[in-house]
mmCIF file of C-alpha atoms in Angstrom:
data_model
loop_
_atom_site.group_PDB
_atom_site.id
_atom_site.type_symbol
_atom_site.label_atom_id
_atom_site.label_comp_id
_atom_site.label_asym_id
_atom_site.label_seq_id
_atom_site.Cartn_x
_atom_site.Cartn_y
_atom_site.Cartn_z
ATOM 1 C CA UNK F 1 -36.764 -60.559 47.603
ATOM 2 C CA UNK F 2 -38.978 -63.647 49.246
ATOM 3 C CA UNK F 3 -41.749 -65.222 46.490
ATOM 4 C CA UNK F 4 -44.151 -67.728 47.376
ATOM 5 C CA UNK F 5 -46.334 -69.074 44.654
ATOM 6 C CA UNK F 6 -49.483 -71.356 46.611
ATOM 7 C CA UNK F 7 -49.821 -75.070 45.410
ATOM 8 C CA UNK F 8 -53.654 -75.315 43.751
ATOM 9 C CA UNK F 9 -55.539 -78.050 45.590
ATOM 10 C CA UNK F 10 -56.475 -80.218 42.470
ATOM 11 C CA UNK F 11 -59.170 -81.683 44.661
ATOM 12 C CA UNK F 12 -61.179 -78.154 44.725
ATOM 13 C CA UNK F 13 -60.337 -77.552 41.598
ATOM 14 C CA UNK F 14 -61.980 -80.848 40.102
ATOM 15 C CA UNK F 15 -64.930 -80.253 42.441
ATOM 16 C CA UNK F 16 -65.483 -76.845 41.510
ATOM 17 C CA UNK F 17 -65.293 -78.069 37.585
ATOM 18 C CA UNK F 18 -67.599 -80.721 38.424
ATOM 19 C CA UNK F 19 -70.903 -78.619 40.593
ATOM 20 C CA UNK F 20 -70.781 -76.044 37.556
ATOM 21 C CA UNK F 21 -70.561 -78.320 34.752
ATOM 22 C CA UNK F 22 -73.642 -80.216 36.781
ATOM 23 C CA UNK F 23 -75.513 -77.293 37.831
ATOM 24 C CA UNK F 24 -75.320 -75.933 34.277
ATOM 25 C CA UNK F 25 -76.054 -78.608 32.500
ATOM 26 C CA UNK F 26 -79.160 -79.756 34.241
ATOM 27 C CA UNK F 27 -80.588 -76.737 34.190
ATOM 28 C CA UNK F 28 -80.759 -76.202 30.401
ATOM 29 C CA UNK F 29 -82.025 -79.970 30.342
ATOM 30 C CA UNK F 30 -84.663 -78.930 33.056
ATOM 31 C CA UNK F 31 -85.548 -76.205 30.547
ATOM 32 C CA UNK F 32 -86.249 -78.684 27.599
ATOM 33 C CA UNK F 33 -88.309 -81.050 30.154
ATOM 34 C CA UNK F 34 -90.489 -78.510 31.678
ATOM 35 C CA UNK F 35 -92.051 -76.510 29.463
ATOM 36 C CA UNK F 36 -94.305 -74.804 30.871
ATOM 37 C CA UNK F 37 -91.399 -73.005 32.970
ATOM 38 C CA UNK F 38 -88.574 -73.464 30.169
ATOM 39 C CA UNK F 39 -87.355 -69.777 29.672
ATOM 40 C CA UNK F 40 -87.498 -69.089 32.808
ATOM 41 C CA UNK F 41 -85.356 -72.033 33.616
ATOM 42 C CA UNK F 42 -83.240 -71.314 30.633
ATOM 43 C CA UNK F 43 -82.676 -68.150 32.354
ATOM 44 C CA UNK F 44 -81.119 -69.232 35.024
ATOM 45 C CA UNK F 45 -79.065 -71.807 33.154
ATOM 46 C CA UNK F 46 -77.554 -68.959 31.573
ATOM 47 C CA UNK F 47 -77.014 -67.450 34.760
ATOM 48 C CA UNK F 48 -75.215 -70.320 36.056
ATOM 49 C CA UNK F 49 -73.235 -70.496 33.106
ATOM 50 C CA UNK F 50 -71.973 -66.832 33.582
ATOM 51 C CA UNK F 51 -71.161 -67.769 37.231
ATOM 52 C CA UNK F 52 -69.409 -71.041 36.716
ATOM 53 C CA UNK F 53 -67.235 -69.044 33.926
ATOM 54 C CA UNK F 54 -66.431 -66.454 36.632
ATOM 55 C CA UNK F 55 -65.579 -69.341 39.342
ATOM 56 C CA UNK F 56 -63.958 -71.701 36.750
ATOM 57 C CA UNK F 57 -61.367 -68.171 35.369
ATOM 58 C CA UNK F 58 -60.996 -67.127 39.531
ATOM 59 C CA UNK F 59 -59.879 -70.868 41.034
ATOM 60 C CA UNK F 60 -58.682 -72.607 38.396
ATOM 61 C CA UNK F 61 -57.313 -70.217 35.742
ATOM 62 C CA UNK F 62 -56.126 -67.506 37.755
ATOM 63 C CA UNK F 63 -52.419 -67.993 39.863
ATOM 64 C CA UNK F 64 -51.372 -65.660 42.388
ATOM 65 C CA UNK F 65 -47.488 -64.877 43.490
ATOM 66 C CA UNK F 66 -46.948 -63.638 46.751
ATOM 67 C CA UNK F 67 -43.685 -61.266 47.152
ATOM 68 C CA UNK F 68 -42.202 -59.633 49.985
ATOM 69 C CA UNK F 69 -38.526 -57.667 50.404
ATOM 70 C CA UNK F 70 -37.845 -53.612 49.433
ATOM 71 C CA UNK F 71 -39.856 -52.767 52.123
ATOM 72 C CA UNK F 72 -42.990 -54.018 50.333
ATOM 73 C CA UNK F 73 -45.726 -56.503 50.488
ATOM 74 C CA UNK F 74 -46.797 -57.346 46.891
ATOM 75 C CA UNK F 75 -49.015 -59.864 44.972
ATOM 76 C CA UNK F 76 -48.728 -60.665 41.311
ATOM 77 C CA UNK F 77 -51.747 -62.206 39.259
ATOM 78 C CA UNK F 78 -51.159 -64.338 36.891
ATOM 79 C CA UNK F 79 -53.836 -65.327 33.894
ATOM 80 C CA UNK F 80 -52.186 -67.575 31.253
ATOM 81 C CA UNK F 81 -49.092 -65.472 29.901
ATOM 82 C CA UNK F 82 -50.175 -62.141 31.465
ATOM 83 C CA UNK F 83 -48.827 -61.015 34.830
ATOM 84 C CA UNK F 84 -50.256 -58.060 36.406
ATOM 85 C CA UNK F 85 -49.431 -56.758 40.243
ATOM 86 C CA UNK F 86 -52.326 -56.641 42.088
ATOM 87 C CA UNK F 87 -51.223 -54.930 44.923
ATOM 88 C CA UNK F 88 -47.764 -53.248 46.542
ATOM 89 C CA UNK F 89 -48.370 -52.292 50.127
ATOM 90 C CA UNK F 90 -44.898 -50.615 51.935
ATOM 91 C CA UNK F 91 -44.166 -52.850 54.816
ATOM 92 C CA UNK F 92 -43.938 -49.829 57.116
ATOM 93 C CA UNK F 93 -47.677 -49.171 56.992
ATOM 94 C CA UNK F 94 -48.420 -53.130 57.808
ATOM 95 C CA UNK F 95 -50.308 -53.210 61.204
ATOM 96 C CA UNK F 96 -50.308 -56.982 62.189
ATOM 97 C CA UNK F 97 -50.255 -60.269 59.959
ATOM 98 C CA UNK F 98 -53.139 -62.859 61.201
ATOM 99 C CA UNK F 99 -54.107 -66.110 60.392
ATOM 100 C CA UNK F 100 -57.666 -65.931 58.857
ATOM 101 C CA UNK F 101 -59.369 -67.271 62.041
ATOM 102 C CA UNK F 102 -57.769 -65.199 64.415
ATOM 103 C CA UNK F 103 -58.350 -62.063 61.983
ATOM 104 C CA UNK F 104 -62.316 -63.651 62.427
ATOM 105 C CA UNK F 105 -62.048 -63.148 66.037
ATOM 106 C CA UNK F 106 -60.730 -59.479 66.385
ATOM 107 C CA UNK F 107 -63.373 -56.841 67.313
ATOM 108 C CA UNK F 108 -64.953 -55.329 63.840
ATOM 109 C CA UNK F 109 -63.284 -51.853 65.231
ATOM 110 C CA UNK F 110 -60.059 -53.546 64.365
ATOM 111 C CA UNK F 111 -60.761 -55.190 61.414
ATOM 112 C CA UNK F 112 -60.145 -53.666 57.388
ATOM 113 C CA UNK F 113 -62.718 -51.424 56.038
ATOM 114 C CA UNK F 114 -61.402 -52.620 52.212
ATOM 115 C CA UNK F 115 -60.788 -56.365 51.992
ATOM 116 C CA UNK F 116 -58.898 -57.849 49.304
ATOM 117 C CA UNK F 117 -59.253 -61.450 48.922
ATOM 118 C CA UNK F 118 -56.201 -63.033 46.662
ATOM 119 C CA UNK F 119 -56.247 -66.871 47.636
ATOM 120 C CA UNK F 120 -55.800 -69.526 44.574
ATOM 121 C CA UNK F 121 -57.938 -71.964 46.845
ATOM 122 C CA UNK F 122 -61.491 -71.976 47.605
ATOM 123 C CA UNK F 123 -61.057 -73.186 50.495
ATOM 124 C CA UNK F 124 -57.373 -72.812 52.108
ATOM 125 C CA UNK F 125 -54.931 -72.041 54.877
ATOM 126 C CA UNK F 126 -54.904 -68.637 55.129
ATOM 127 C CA UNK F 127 -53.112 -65.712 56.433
ATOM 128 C CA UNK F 128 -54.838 -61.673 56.385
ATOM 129 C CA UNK F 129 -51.865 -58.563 55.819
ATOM 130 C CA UNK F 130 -53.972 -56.319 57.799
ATOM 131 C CA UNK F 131 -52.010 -52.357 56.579
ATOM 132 C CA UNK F 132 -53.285 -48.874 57.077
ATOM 133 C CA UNK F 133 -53.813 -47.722 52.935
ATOM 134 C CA UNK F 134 -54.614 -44.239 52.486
ATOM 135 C CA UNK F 135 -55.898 -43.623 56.023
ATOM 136 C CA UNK F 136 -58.438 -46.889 56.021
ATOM 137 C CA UNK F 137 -57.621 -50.253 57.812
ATOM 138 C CA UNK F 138 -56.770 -52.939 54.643
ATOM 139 C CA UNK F 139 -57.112 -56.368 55.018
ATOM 140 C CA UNK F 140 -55.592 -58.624 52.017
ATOM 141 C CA UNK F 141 -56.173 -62.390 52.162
ATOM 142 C CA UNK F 142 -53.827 -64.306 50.881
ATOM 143 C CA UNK F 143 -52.388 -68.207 51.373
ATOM 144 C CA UNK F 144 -49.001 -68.149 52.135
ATOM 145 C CA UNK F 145 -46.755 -71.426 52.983
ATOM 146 C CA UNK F 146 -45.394 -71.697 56.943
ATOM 147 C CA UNK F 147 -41.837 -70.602 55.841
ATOM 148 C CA UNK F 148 -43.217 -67.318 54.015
ATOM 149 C CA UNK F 149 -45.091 -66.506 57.251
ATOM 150 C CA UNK F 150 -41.840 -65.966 59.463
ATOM 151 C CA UNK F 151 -40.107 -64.236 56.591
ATOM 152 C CA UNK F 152 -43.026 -61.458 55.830
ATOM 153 C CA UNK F 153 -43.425 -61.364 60.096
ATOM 154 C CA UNK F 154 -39.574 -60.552 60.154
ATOM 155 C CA UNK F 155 -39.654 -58.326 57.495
ATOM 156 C CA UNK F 156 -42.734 -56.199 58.966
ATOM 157 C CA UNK F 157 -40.515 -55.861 62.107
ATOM 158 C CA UNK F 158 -37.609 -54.938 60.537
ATOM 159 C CA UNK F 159 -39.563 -52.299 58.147
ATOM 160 C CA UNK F 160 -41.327 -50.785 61.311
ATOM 161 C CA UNK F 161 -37.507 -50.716 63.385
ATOM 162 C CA UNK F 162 -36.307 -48.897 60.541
ATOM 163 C CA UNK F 163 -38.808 -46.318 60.154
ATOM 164 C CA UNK F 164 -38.810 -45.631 63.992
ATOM 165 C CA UNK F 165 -35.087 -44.647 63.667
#
């Protein structure tokens, strides 16, 4: 069995902290300043709030761990001391493994109905396991290191030369 675990880019990590910290905090100041629209503004400070929690728990809270071997393709997620498997996909169903831009630039005929989006990053390198999963094209998302590229690739031929014998 092949894990890869992504490195977090502390850059977009401290970035991300940073615009929802700002964005939330000014807005509950604009509240106090402008009156006459204060609970309206308050409102969407709370908003905000609600959002930067869910951004703040996805990209800088939330770890992912990438596995492949078995004959499966799986991804754990990992919240402070819980780890719970996201998704196990048999390697025999797997259609092709794209980068993310070329995966951009196949026809939409070809592309996942259900996407699954399990990058650490906001913004990273990334690689789409595009599977057939109960009769529906898949895509899953997920950032991968150079080295874990080959192995999944070798292990998607090596499930499908199998299952043809």
């Amino acid at each position: 069995m092949y894990i890869c675990k992504p490195e977090r880019s502390e850059k977009q990590t401290r970035i991300l902290l940073f615009c929802c910290l700002l964005v939330t905090i000014t807005l509950f100041f604009l509240s106090t300043v402008i009156l006459q629209f204060g609970a309206f503004i308050r409102f969407c400070g709370v908003i905000a709030l609600v959002i930067s929690i869910m951004l703040i728990v996805r990209y800088s809270l939330t770890e992912f761990e990438y596995s492949v071997g078995n004959g499966a393709f799986s991804v754990t997620k990992i919240v402070g001391n819980k780890r719970t498997v996201v998704c196990s996909i048999a390697l025999e169903t797997a259609i092709e493994l794209y980068s993310k831009r070329d995966y951009d630039h196949l026809p939409s005929v070809e592309k996942g109905i259900i996407k699954y989006t399990l990058t650490q990053n906001p913004v990273a390198e990334s690689y789409v396991f595009l599977c057939e999963f109960n009769g529906k094209r898949t895509m899953v998302e997920f950032e991968p290191n150079v080295q874990f590229v080959s192995i999944v690739k070798d292990e998607i031929a090596k499930a499908k030369r199998d299952s043809n014998e």
